[in-house]
Short mmCIF file of C-alpha atoms in Angstrom, two decimals:
data_model
loop_
_atom_site.label_atom_id
_atom_site.label_comp_id
_atom_site.label_asym_id
_atom_site.label_seq_id
_atom_site.Cartn_x
_atom_site.Cartn_y
_atom_site.Cartn_z
CA MET A 944 -59.27 -42.50 69.44
CA SER A 945 -60.21 -43.48 72.73
CA ARG A 946 -57.22 -42.03 74.85
CA THR A 947 -58.22 -39.64 78.01
CA ILE A 948 -56.69 -37.62 80.49
CA ARG A 949 -55.98 -40.21 83.07
CA HIS A 950 -57.51 -39.65 86.87
CA VAL A 951 -59.77 -36.68 85.75
CA LEU A 952 -62.59 -38.36 83.70
CA PRO A 953 -64.89 -38.86 86.77
CA LEU A 954 -65.40 -35.33 86.92
CA ALA A 955 -66.69 -35.22 83.12
CA ALA A 956 -68.48 -38.47 83.59
CA VAL A 957 -70.54 -37.09 86.40
CA ALA A 958 -71.06 -33.82 85.17
CA LEU A 959 -72.26 -34.88 81.79
CA ALA A 960 -74.58 -37.50 83.10
CA ALA A 961 -76.52 -34.62 85.08
CA PRO A 962 -78.86 -32.07 84.08
CA LEU A 963 -77.44 -28.55 83.16
CA ALA A 964 -78.29 -27.21 86.83
CA ALA A 965 -76.62 -30.05 88.31
CA GLN A 966 -73.57 -29.58 86.07
CA ASP A 967 -73.11 -26.22 87.72
CA ARG A 968 -73.16 -27.79 91.34
CA VAL A 969 -70.72 -30.29 90.25
CA LEU A 970 -68.50 -27.46 88.83
CA GLN A 971 -68.71 -25.62 92.23
CA GLU A 972 -67.93 -28.86 94.37
CA ARG A 973 -65.31 -30.28 92.07
CA LEU A 974 -63.44 -27.08 90.90
CA ASP A 975 -61.68 -25.18 93.46
CA LEU A 976 -63.18 -21.60 93.00
CA ALA A 977 -61.08 -19.75 95.72
CA ALA A 978 -57.86 -21.33 94.26
CA LEU A 979 -59.11 -20.03 90.84
CA GLU A 980 -59.58 -16.37 92.10
CA ARG A 981 -56.00 -16.72 93.61
CA ILE A 982 -54.50 -17.61 90.14
CA ARG A 983 -56.33 -15.09 88.30
CA ASP A 984 -55.30 -12.33 90.48
CA GLU A 985 -51.54 -13.56 90.43
CA GLY A 986 -51.51 -13.85 86.79
CA MET A 987 -53.17 -10.99 85.72
CA ASN A 988 -52.23 -8.54 88.25
CA ARG A 989 -48.62 -9.59 89.45
CA SER A 990 -47.45 -10.91 85.88
CA SER A 991 -43.84 -11.19 85.22
CA ILE A 992 -44.64 -11.81 81.12
CA ASP A 993 -43.21 -8.58 80.28
CA SER A 994 -39.73 -8.88 82.21
CA LEU A 995 -39.54 -12.41 80.93
CA ALA A 996 -40.31 -11.38 77.23
CA GLN A 997 -37.51 -8.45 77.49
CA GLN A 998 -35.05 -10.58 79.23
CA LEU A 999 -35.42 -13.52 76.68
CA LEU A 1000 -35.89 -11.47 73.62
CA ASP A 1001 -34.03 -8.18 73.85
CA GLY A 1002 -31.28 -9.45 76.14
CA ILE A 1003 -30.66 -13.17 74.60
CA GLY A 1004 -32.05 -12.99 71.20
CA PRO A 1005 -32.61 -15.80 68.52
CA ARG A 1006 -32.10 -19.46 69.72
CA LEU A 1007 -31.26 -21.56 66.80
CA THR A 1008 -30.76 -25.25 68.05
CA ALA A 1009 -27.28 -25.82 69.28
CA SER A 1010 -26.41 -22.26 68.67
CA SER A 1011 -24.57 -20.04 71.56
CA GLY A 1012 -27.56 -18.08 71.63
CA LEU A 1013 -29.77 -21.05 72.67
CA ARG A 1014 -27.31 -21.93 75.24
CA ARG A 1015 -27.47 -18.61 76.80
CA ALA A 1016 -30.99 -18.90 76.98
CA GLN A 1017 -30.89 -22.16 78.64
CA GLN A 1018 -28.60 -21.15 81.22
CA TRP A 1019 -30.98 -18.15 81.78
CA ALA A 1020 -34.01 -20.39 82.07
CA THR A 1021 -32.40 -22.64 84.43
CA GLU A 1022 -31.02 -19.88 86.79
CA THR A 1023 -34.75 -18.33 86.52
CA PHE A 1024 -36.44 -21.68 87.75
CA ARG A 1025 -33.88 -21.97 90.60
CA ARG A 1026 -34.51 -18.41 91.53
CA TRP A 1027 -38.28 -19.34 91.77
CA GLY A 1028 -37.59 -22.49 93.81
CA LEU A 1029 -38.46 -25.08 91.44
CA ALA A 1030 -36.93 -28.53 91.79
CA ASN A 1031 -34.96 -30.88 89.88
CA VAL A 1032 -34.00 -28.22 87.33
CA GLN A 1033 -31.64 -29.40 84.62
CA LEU A 1034 -30.30 -29.46 81.28
CA GLU A 1035 -31.37 -32.81 80.09
CA PRO A 1036 -29.33 -34.07 77.05
CA TRP A 1037 -30.96 -35.85 74.29
CA ASP A 1038 -30.49 -39.42 73.71
CA SER A 1039 -28.91 -38.80 70.12
CA LEU A 1040 -26.65 -36.31 68.70
CA PHE A 1041 -27.96 -33.26 67.02
CA GLY A 1042 -25.19 -32.06 64.40
CA ARG A 1043 -23.47 -28.84 64.15
CA GLY A 1044 -24.33 -25.57 65.57
CA TRP A 1045 -24.33 -22.38 63.49
CA GLU A 1046 -24.63 -18.51 63.64
CA ARG A 1047 -24.22 -15.54 61.70
CA VAL A 1048 -21.30 -13.41 61.64
CA SER A 1049 -21.96 -10.86 58.81
CA TYR A 1050 -23.58 -10.37 55.42
CA SER A 1051 -23.15 -7.78 52.79
CA GLY A 1052 -24.26 -7.77 49.23
CA ARG A 1053 -25.36 -5.52 46.40
CA PHE A 1054 -26.21 -5.39 42.58
CA ILE A 1055 -23.47 -4.33 40.15
CA GLU A 1056 -25.26 -4.65 37.11
CA PRO A 1057 -27.65 -3.69 35.60
CA PHE A 1058 -27.68 -0.86 38.24
CA VAL A 1059 -26.11 -0.81 41.91
CA GLN A 1060 -28.69 -1.25 44.55
CA PRO A 1061 -28.40 -3.32 47.85
CA LEU A 1062 -29.10 -7.06 47.65
CA ARG A 1063 -31.55 -7.37 50.44
CA ALA A 1064 -31.01 -10.91 51.67
CA ASP A 1065 -29.85 -13.20 54.74
CA PRO A 1066 -27.90 -16.37 54.94
CA SER A 1067 -29.79 -19.48 55.56
CA ALA A 1068 -29.12 -21.45 58.64
CA TRP A 1069 -26.01 -23.78 58.17
CA SER A 1070 -24.93 -21.79 55.15
CA GLY A 1071 -21.12 -21.71 54.40
CA SER A 1072 -19.28 -18.98 54.00
CA THR A 1073 -17.46 -16.91 50.94
CA ARG A 1074 -13.92 -15.98 50.88
CA GLY A 1075 -14.36 -12.32 51.62
CA THR A 1076 -16.32 -10.19 48.81
CA VAL A 1077 -17.00 -12.29 45.82
CA PRO A 1078 -18.62 -11.22 42.56
CA CYS A 1079 -20.90 -13.40 40.66
CA THR A 1080 -23.04 -13.73 37.56
CA VAL A 1081 -26.54 -14.64 38.17
CA VAL A 1082 -27.56 -17.82 36.38
CA LEU A 1083 -31.11 -19.35 36.35
CA LEU A 1084 -31.75 -23.05 36.13
CA GLU A 1085 -35.20 -23.80 34.99
CA ILE A 1086 -34.99 -27.77 35.47
CA THR A 1087 -37.89 -30.15 34.59
CA ASP A 1088 -35.72 -33.26 34.36
CA THR A 1089 -32.69 -34.00 36.41
CA ALA A 1090 -30.97 -35.18 33.34
CA GLN A 1091 -30.73 -31.66 32.06
CA LEU A 1092 -28.24 -30.97 34.79
CA ALA A 1093 -25.45 -32.57 33.00
CA GLN A 1094 -25.64 -29.78 30.32
CA HIS A 1095 -24.78 -27.31 33.11
CA ALA A 1096 -21.82 -28.99 34.63
CA GLY A 1097 -18.56 -26.96 34.93
CA LYS A 1098 -20.79 -23.69 33.93
CA VAL A 1099 -21.75 -22.33 37.46
CA LYS A 1100 -18.34 -22.31 39.30
CA ASN A 1101 -18.39 -18.39 39.33
CA ALA A 1102 -22.36 -18.07 39.18
CA CYS A 1103 -24.99 -16.99 41.94
CA VAL A 1104 -27.60 -19.80 40.88
CA MET A 1105 -31.39 -19.44 40.99
CA TRP A 1106 -33.34 -22.63 40.47
CA GLN A 1107 -36.75 -22.18 42.38
CA PRO A 1108 -39.44 -20.60 40.43
CA TRP A 1109 -40.93 -17.29 41.32
CA THR A 1110 -44.62 -16.47 41.45
CA PRO A 1111 -45.73 -12.94 40.99
CA THR A 1112 -48.20 -11.53 43.66
CA GLY A 1113 -50.38 -8.58 43.71
CA PRO A 1114 -51.36 -5.99 46.66
CA GLU A 1115 -53.04 -7.71 49.43
CA PHE A 1116 -56.46 -6.14 49.51
CA ASP A 1117 -58.38 -8.74 51.74
CA PRO A 1118 -57.43 -8.57 55.21
CA ARG A 1119 -56.95 -11.82 56.96
CA PRO A 1120 -58.33 -12.69 60.49
CA ARG A 1121 -56.47 -11.83 63.45
CA ARG A 1122 -59.13 -12.95 66.14
CA TRP A 1123 -61.21 -15.89 65.90
CA PRO A 1124 -64.99 -14.87 66.10
CA ALA A 1125 -66.77 -16.70 68.79
CA GLU A 1126 -69.43 -17.92 66.39
CA SER A 1127 -66.76 -19.65 64.37
CA LEU A 1128 -65.15 -21.46 67.11
CA LEU A 1129 -68.73 -22.68 68.44
CA ALA A 1130 -69.48 -23.93 64.84
CA TRP A 1131 -66.04 -25.61 64.65
CA SER A 1132 -66.62 -27.34 68.19
CA ALA A 1133 -70.06 -28.72 66.76
CA GLN A 1134 -68.42 -30.20 63.85
CA ARG A 1135 -67.24 -33.91 64.10
CA PRO A 1136 -63.63 -34.43 62.46
CA GLU A 1137 -63.07 -36.84 59.76
CA PRO A 1138 -61.16 -39.97 60.27
CA PRO A 1139 -57.60 -39.49 60.28
CA ALA A 1140 -56.41 -39.38 56.47
CA GLN A 1141 -54.03 -42.02 54.75
CA GLY A 1142 -51.17 -40.01 53.88
CA GLY A 1143 -48.62 -40.18 50.92
CA GLN A 1144 -51.51 -41.00 48.30
CA GLY A 1145 -53.03 -39.34 45.32
CA PRO A 1146 -51.65 -37.03 42.33
CA GLN A 1147 -50.73 -34.18 45.02
CA ALA A 1148 -48.50 -36.38 46.93
CA GLU A 1149 -46.90 -37.61 43.93
CA GLU A 1150 -46.10 -34.15 42.49
CA PHE A 1151 -44.65 -33.50 45.90
CA ARG A 1152 -42.24 -36.39 45.89
CA ARG A 1153 -41.51 -35.58 42.07
CA ARG A 1154 -40.63 -32.10 43.07
CA GLN A 1155 -38.68 -32.93 46.13
CA ALA A 1156 -36.67 -35.45 44.19
CA ARG A 1157 -35.75 -32.87 41.58
CA ASN A 1158 -34.82 -30.30 44.33
CA GLN A 1159 -32.33 -32.97 46.05
CA ALA A 1160 -30.70 -33.75 42.56
CA ILE A 1161 -30.17 -30.14 42.31
CA VAL A 1162 -28.61 -29.41 45.59
CA GLU A 1163 -26.57 -32.55 45.05
CA PHE A 1164 -25.38 -31.06 41.87
CA MET A 1165 -24.59 -27.73 43.64
CA ARG A 1166 -22.52 -29.50 46.14
CA ARG A 1167 -20.29 -31.03 43.36
CA GLU A 1168 -20.11 -27.84 41.24
CA ARG A 1169 -19.53 -25.04 44.21
CA PRO A 1170 -21.27 -21.76 42.80
CA VAL A 1171 -20.47 -18.66 44.56
CA ALA A 1172 -24.09 -18.82 46.26
CA LEU A 1173 -27.56 -20.16 46.20
CA LEU A 1174 -30.23 -17.57 45.86
CA VAL A 1175 -33.73 -18.57 47.35
CA GLY A 1176 -36.67 -16.34 47.49
CA SER A 1177 -38.27 -15.49 50.62
CA GLY A 1178 -41.78 -16.98 51.48
CA TRP A 1179 -43.17 -13.53 52.51
CA THR A 1180 -43.69 -10.19 50.48
CA TYR A 1181 -43.01 -6.64 51.21
CA GLY A 1182 -39.56 -7.15 51.92
CA LEU A 1183 -39.77 -9.56 54.81
CA LEU A 1184 -37.26 -12.58 54.86
CA ARG A 1185 -38.50 -15.73 55.80
CA THR A 1186 -35.58 -17.47 57.02
CA GLY A 1187 -35.13 -21.11 57.18
CA GLY A 1188 -32.59 -23.87 56.87
CA HIS A 1189 -30.19 -24.67 54.00
CA PRO A 1190 -31.35 -26.42 50.85
CA ASP A 1191 -28.86 -29.17 51.71
CA GLY A 1192 -31.00 -29.75 54.65
CA ARG A 1193 -29.41 -32.41 57.35
CA VAL A 1194 -26.47 -32.81 55.01
CA ALA A 1195 -25.32 -29.39 56.18
CA ARG A 1196 -25.99 -29.88 59.60
CA ASP A 1197 -24.69 -33.10 60.11
CA SER A 1198 -21.51 -33.35 58.03
CA SER A 1199 -18.01 -31.45 58.26
CA TYR A 1200 -17.86 -29.89 54.79
CA GLU A 1201 -18.53 -26.31 54.15
CA PRO A 1202 -21.81 -26.04 52.36
CA VAL A 1203 -22.20 -23.38 49.35
CA PRO A 1204 -23.41 -20.11 50.84
CA ALA A 1205 -27.22 -19.84 50.53
CA LEU A 1206 -29.19 -16.50 50.33
CA ILE A 1207 -32.51 -16.00 51.08
CA VAL A 1208 -33.56 -12.82 49.07
CA THR A 1209 -36.49 -10.82 49.29
CA HIS A 1210 -39.56 -11.79 47.26
CA GLU A 1211 -39.63 -8.51 45.30
CA GLN A 1212 -35.88 -8.71 44.39
CA TYR A 1213 -35.84 -12.44 43.68
CA GLY A 1214 -38.69 -11.59 41.22
CA GLN A 1215 -36.38 -8.91 39.78
CA LEU A 1216 -33.71 -11.41 39.15
CA TRP A 1217 -36.03 -13.78 37.88
CA ARG A 1218 -37.12 -11.44 35.19
CA LEU A 1219 -33.93 -10.12 34.28
CA ALA A 1220 -32.75 -13.93 33.81
CA LYS A 1221 -35.67 -14.51 31.58
CA ARG A 1222 -34.90 -11.63 29.33
CA GLY A 1223 -31.56 -12.43 29.03
CA VAL A 1224 -30.21 -9.20 30.66
CA ALA A 1225 -26.74 -9.77 32.58
CA THR A 1226 -27.02 -9.53 36.29
CA ARG A 1227 -24.10 -9.28 38.41
CA LEU A 1228 -23.90 -9.26 42.20
CA GLU A 1229 -21.11 -8.93 44.97
CA VAL A 1230 -21.69 -10.92 48.03
CA ASN A 1231 -19.72 -11.56 51.54
CA VAL A 1232 -21.38 -14.06 53.75
CA GLN A 1233 -19.53 -14.91 57.04
CA ASN A 1234 -20.79 -17.68 59.52
CA ARG A 1235 -19.19 -19.76 62.19
CA TRP A 1236 -19.77 -23.34 63.59
CA THR A 1237 -20.44 -23.83 67.01
CA ASN A 1238 -21.29 -26.69 69.21
CA PRO A 1239 -18.36 -29.01 68.51
CA ASP A 1240 -19.69 -32.13 70.55
CA ARG A 1241 -22.98 -31.88 68.80
CA ARG A 1242 -25.02 -32.47 71.77
CA GLU A 1243 -28.46 -30.89 72.38
CA PHE A 1244 -30.47 -30.43 75.42
CA ASN A 1245 -33.85 -29.71 76.96
CA VAL A 1246 -34.63 -27.68 79.89
CA ILE A 1247 -36.53 -29.42 82.71
CA ALA A 1248 -37.80 -28.21 86.03
CA GLU A 1249 -40.65 -29.39 88.39
CA ILE A 1250 -42.80 -28.45 91.32
CA PRO A 1251 -43.33 -31.85 93.37
CA GLY A 1252 -46.75 -33.32 93.99
CA THR A 1253 -47.85 -34.65 97.38
CA ASP A 1254 -49.72 -37.82 97.78
CA LYS A 1255 -49.58 -38.51 93.97
CA LYS A 1256 -46.13 -37.18 93.31
CA ASP A 1257 -45.10 -40.20 91.06
CA GLU A 1258 -47.84 -39.08 88.42
CA VAL A 1259 -47.22 -36.09 86.43
CA VAL A 1260 -48.93 -33.11 84.46
CA MET A 1261 -46.59 -31.88 81.96
CA ILE A 1262 -46.52 -28.49 80.10
CA GLY A 1263 -44.05 -27.49 77.49
CA ALA A 1264 -43.21 -25.33 74.70
CA HIS A 1265 -40.34 -25.42 72.14
CA TYR A 1266 -37.54 -22.91 73.17
CA ASP A 1267 -35.59 -22.77 69.92
CA SER A 1268 -36.31 -20.36 66.99
CA TRP A 1269 -34.99 -19.21 63.69
CA TYR A 1270 -32.27 -16.95 63.54
CA SER A 1271 -33.12 -13.63 61.78
CA GLY A 1272 -35.52 -11.99 64.43
CA THR A 1273 -35.47 -12.84 68.11
CA GLY A 1274 -38.25 -15.96 67.86
CA ALA A 1275 -40.88 -13.80 69.84
CA THR A 1276 -44.10 -15.35 68.40
CA ASP A 1277 -42.45 -18.79 67.37
CA ASN A 1278 -41.94 -19.54 70.22
CA GLY A 1279 -40.66 -17.21 72.68
CA ALA A 1280 -44.43 -16.59 73.42
CA GLY A 1281 -45.18 -20.00 74.14
CA SER A 1282 -42.00 -20.38 76.27
CA ILE A 1283 -42.65 -17.55 78.40
CA ALA A 1284 -46.20 -18.19 78.95
CA MET A 1285 -45.35 -21.70 80.14
CA MET A 1286 -42.69 -20.43 82.61
CA GLU A 1287 -45.02 -17.74 83.89
CA ALA A 1288 -47.48 -20.45 84.51
CA MET A 1289 -45.10 -22.30 86.71
CA ARG A 1290 -44.12 -19.28 88.40
CA ILE A 1291 -47.83 -18.67 89.23
CA LEU A 1292 -48.26 -22.17 90.93
CA LYS A 1293 -45.07 -21.74 92.77
CA ALA A 1294 -45.55 -18.47 93.83
CA LEU A 1295 -48.90 -19.34 95.53
CA ASP A 1296 -47.71 -22.51 96.84
CA LEU A 1297 -51.05 -24.23 95.97
CA PRO A 1298 -51.26 -27.80 96.93
CA LEU A 1299 -50.63 -29.88 94.04
CA ARG A 1300 -51.45 -33.65 94.40
CA ARG A 1301 -49.45 -34.60 91.21
CA THR A 1302 -45.97 -33.50 90.29
CA VAL A 1303 -45.98 -30.52 87.50
CA ARG A 1304 -43.02 -30.45 84.98
CA ILE A 1305 -42.22 -28.06 82.61
CA ALA A 1306 -40.09 -28.77 79.31
CA LEU A 1307 -38.30 -25.98 77.07
CA TRP A 1308 -37.90 -28.56 74.07
CA THR A 1309 -35.17 -27.88 71.53
CA GLY A 1310 -34.76 -28.97 67.94
CA GLU A 1311 -38.73 -28.50 67.24
CA GLU A 1312 -37.97 -26.52 63.93
CA GLN A 1313 -35.87 -29.57 62.57
CA GLY A 1314 -38.76 -31.85 63.12
CA LEU A 1315 -39.82 -32.26 67.06
CA LEU A 1316 -36.48 -33.78 67.76
CA GLY A 1317 -36.16 -32.66 71.32
CA SER A 1318 -39.68 -33.67 72.61
CA ARG A 1319 -39.22 -37.06 70.66
CA ALA A 1320 -35.89 -37.69 72.09
CA TRP A 1321 -37.50 -37.00 75.54
CA VAL A 1322 -40.16 -39.29 74.96
CA ARG A 1323 -37.78 -42.10 73.76
CA ARG A 1324 -35.53 -41.77 76.94
CA HIS A 1325 -38.41 -41.79 79.34
CA ALA A 1326 -40.39 -44.59 78.10
CA VAL A 1327 -41.06 -46.31 81.11
CA GLU A 1328 -42.62 -43.29 82.84
CA LEU A 1329 -44.96 -42.54 80.03
CA PRO A 1330 -48.03 -44.23 81.99
CA LYS A 1331 -47.45 -41.88 84.84
CA ILE A 1332 -48.02 -38.87 82.81
CA SER A 1333 -51.80 -37.61 82.98
CA ALA A 1334 -51.70 -35.09 80.32
CA TYR A 1335 -49.27 -32.85 78.30
CA LEU A 1336 -50.28 -29.17 77.25
CA ASN A 1337 -48.43 -27.25 74.72
CA ILE A 1338 -48.52 -23.69 73.44
CA ASP A 1339 -46.94 -23.01 69.93
CA ASN A 1340 -49.09 -20.74 67.82
CA GLY A 1341 -47.94 -17.15 68.84
CA SER A 1342 -48.83 -14.64 71.30
CA GLY A 1343 -52.96 -14.96 70.52
CA ARG A 1344 -55.00 -15.47 73.42
CA LEU A 1345 -56.18 -18.97 74.08
CA ARG A 1346 -59.69 -20.00 72.99
CA GLY A 1347 -59.71 -23.60 73.61
CA VAL A 1348 -58.00 -27.15 73.08
CA TRP A 1349 -57.38 -29.02 69.88
CA GLY A 1350 -58.83 -32.41 71.00
CA GLN A 1351 -56.76 -34.81 68.80
CA HIS A 1352 -59.83 -36.89 68.13
CA ASN A 1353 -60.06 -37.43 72.12
CA GLU A 1354 -63.54 -36.90 72.96
CA ALA A 1355 -63.45 -37.73 76.54
CA ALA A 1356 -60.65 -35.56 77.26
CA VAL A 1357 -62.23 -32.64 75.58
CA ARG A 1358 -65.26 -32.94 77.67
CA VAL A 1359 -62.97 -32.81 80.71
CA LEU A 1360 -60.93 -29.62 79.58
CA ASP A 1361 -64.00 -27.84 78.59
CA GLN A 1362 -65.50 -28.38 82.20
CA ILE A 1363 -62.04 -26.97 83.55
CA LEU A 1364 -61.83 -24.23 81.19
CA VAL A 1365 -65.73 -23.01 81.73
CA PRO A 1366 -64.58 -20.12 84.36
CA PHE A 1367 -62.51 -18.29 81.55
CA ARG A 1368 -65.34 -17.88 79.28
CA ASP A 1369 -65.23 -14.10 79.96
CA ALA A 1370 -61.59 -14.24 79.36
CA GLY A 1371 -61.91 -15.31 75.55
CA ILE A 1372 -62.19 -19.25 76.11
CA VAL A 1373 -65.05 -20.39 73.79
CA ALA A 1374 -64.90 -24.28 73.20
CA SER A 1375 -62.53 -26.82 72.10
CA ARG A 1376 -62.50 -28.95 69.14
CA LEU A 1377 -62.29 -32.77 68.60
CA HIS A 1378 -59.99 -32.02 65.68
CA PRO A 1379 -56.43 -32.87 65.71
CA THR A 1380 -53.71 -30.04 65.04
CA GLY A 1381 -49.98 -30.80 64.14
CA GLY A 1382 -46.54 -29.18 63.80
CA THR A 1383 -45.64 -29.06 67.30
CA ASP A 1384 -44.38 -31.02 70.39
CA HIS A 1385 -47.86 -32.36 71.62
CA LEU A 1386 -47.49 -34.90 68.48
CA ALA A 1387 -44.53 -36.66 70.36
CA PHE A 1388 -46.64 -37.51 73.40
CA ASP A 1389 -49.97 -38.28 71.05
CA ALA A 1390 -47.75 -40.78 69.11
CA VAL A 1391 -47.18 -42.90 72.27
CA ASN A 1392 -50.43 -42.68 73.83
CA VAL A 1393 -50.04 -40.19 76.14
CA PRO A 1394 -52.83 -37.43 76.09
CA GLY A 1395 -51.18 -34.38 74.42
CA PHE A 1396 -52.90 -31.25 73.47
CA GLN A 1397 -51.91 -27.91 71.84
CA PHE A 1398 -54.21 -25.07 72.85
CA ILE A 1399 -56.38 -22.90 70.22
CA GLN A 1400 -54.97 -19.44 69.96
CA ASP A 1401 -56.28 -16.40 68.03
CA PRO A 1402 -53.88 -16.22 64.96
CA LEU A 1403 -52.74 -12.57 65.04
CA GLU A 1404 -49.57 -12.79 62.73
CA TYR A 1405 -48.78 -16.30 63.21
CA GLY A 1406 -48.26 -18.07 59.99
CA ILE A 1407 -48.44 -14.99 57.85
CA ARG A 1408 -45.95 -12.04 57.36
CA SER A 1409 -43.55 -11.65 60.56
CA HIS A 1410 -43.79 -15.43 61.32
CA HIS A 1411 -39.99 -17.07 60.96
CA SER A 1412 -39.05 -13.39 59.64
CA HIS A 1413 -36.51 -11.00 60.67
CA VAL A 1414 -39.34 -8.85 62.11
CA ASP A 1415 -40.52 -11.66 64.59
CA THR A 1416 -39.52 -9.46 67.67
CA TYR A 1417 -40.81 -8.27 71.17
CA GLU A 1418 -43.14 -5.80 68.94
CA ARG A 1419 -45.18 -8.83 67.68
CA LEU A 1420 -46.22 -9.91 71.26
CA VAL A 1421 -49.69 -8.99 72.80
CA LEU A 1422 -48.73 -9.09 76.35
CA ASP A 1423 -52.26 -9.11 77.76
CA ASP A 1424 -52.87 -12.33 75.57
CA LEU A 1425 -49.86 -13.98 77.17
CA LYS A 1426 -51.00 -13.06 80.56
CA GLN A 1427 -54.53 -14.82 79.76
CA ALA A 1428 -52.55 -17.84 78.44
CA ALA A 1429 -50.36 -18.21 81.41
CA THR A 1430 -53.28 -17.99 83.85
CA ILE A 1431 -55.44 -20.36 81.94
CA VAL A 1432 -52.46 -22.94 81.84
CA ALA A 1433 -51.70 -22.52 85.53
CA TRP A 1434 -55.61 -23.17 86.42
CA THR A 1435 -55.92 -25.99 84.00
CA VAL A 1436 -52.77 -27.49 85.51
CA TYR A 1437 -53.93 -27.11 88.93
CA ALA A 1438 -57.41 -28.49 88.18
CA ILE A 1439 -55.90 -31.64 86.79
#
């Protein structure tokens, strides 16, 4: 791609055309090192990261899209921005409806046979409720052809149904990396990315479509047959519950019917249920699932706030993070961490009252976990403004410190960003990559020709174990890493 960060390219063009010693002189002349020191001092020595984290995570908690918890968090964010003196603070509605909001009320469950023990589980988001405490017999459906469903018609009414395969796992002997070694980052940055792949082709894609079609037929069958509950295995081991949406997907969210209760069961107990069923051992459970519906108008919002620019105030540098989370923990690493870091970056810039030529805008997105819905809605709604956005910067890979930027194939922009980030080599910045990354809100901007970037971060526990789980809480944060992230974002925005 040939997109670049607008209005900043001359810095890179001059610097990259000069010898190394001259490049240093260019950086001294073009980067405001006095402002850099003030930003570092404010961000590292007078940080509000810990206070923001405790208020959001411990005081408000999970923020499932359209839930009352998210509404409380949005109100808190707007009040905080106004207290800091930011301008144009608002809850901006999407240009489309989201669907029903949902939140847990209570859950209890236990094995009755073959022996009594707690059923360690959590309802999936947009799950329906049971009529009090209900017993059920565990039934395993091993469906390879959807035509086989007909033989089970009328036989699962009083059952708790399993249909997803269980894969055994052994102990974890090999530790996974928590920090990126500098040599790995440098090696990556030297690699040229492959051209964007053409998706949706090949045997793997065909197998994925076949599996999706089978699962869709099964959940539609369950919708008609109305078993007591659906049982789904957790994606994490060691008793961690990796929560997510109802197997019915958007139907559960967008309709007005009561979905079949769906329980996410620990990997270990799901395996136990699977093995008992395969051996023909009668297994009975007792479950009580109570949830409630929220957000009757089905509207959803993004939180927006600004620091107005001066002579180029009609041009914008945007930063953002998704504010919504899953519901069983408090959404600390996904993505309370990114939201707090971006809020703190705005606080730093406002507290220092640095002269900003362009307007700086923050967006706390919603609906990201359901498909980047909030950021895509904002881009649609503001299509005429997009040519005025110089860059969009995003954080959404947990609590790890920033190490560079994913370049989205944008070589000219990577050169600029690496120039800007040079002063933070001592704080963990190594190098950016031309490679793209996905799965978060910068893609909404990248798709419409606005330079949009996600920062590279140390992985820590992101993508494993605690991610999307009931232990994604304050304890997963590394506060010094978040201070580093907020400080770097504030400096990058100021430089742009």
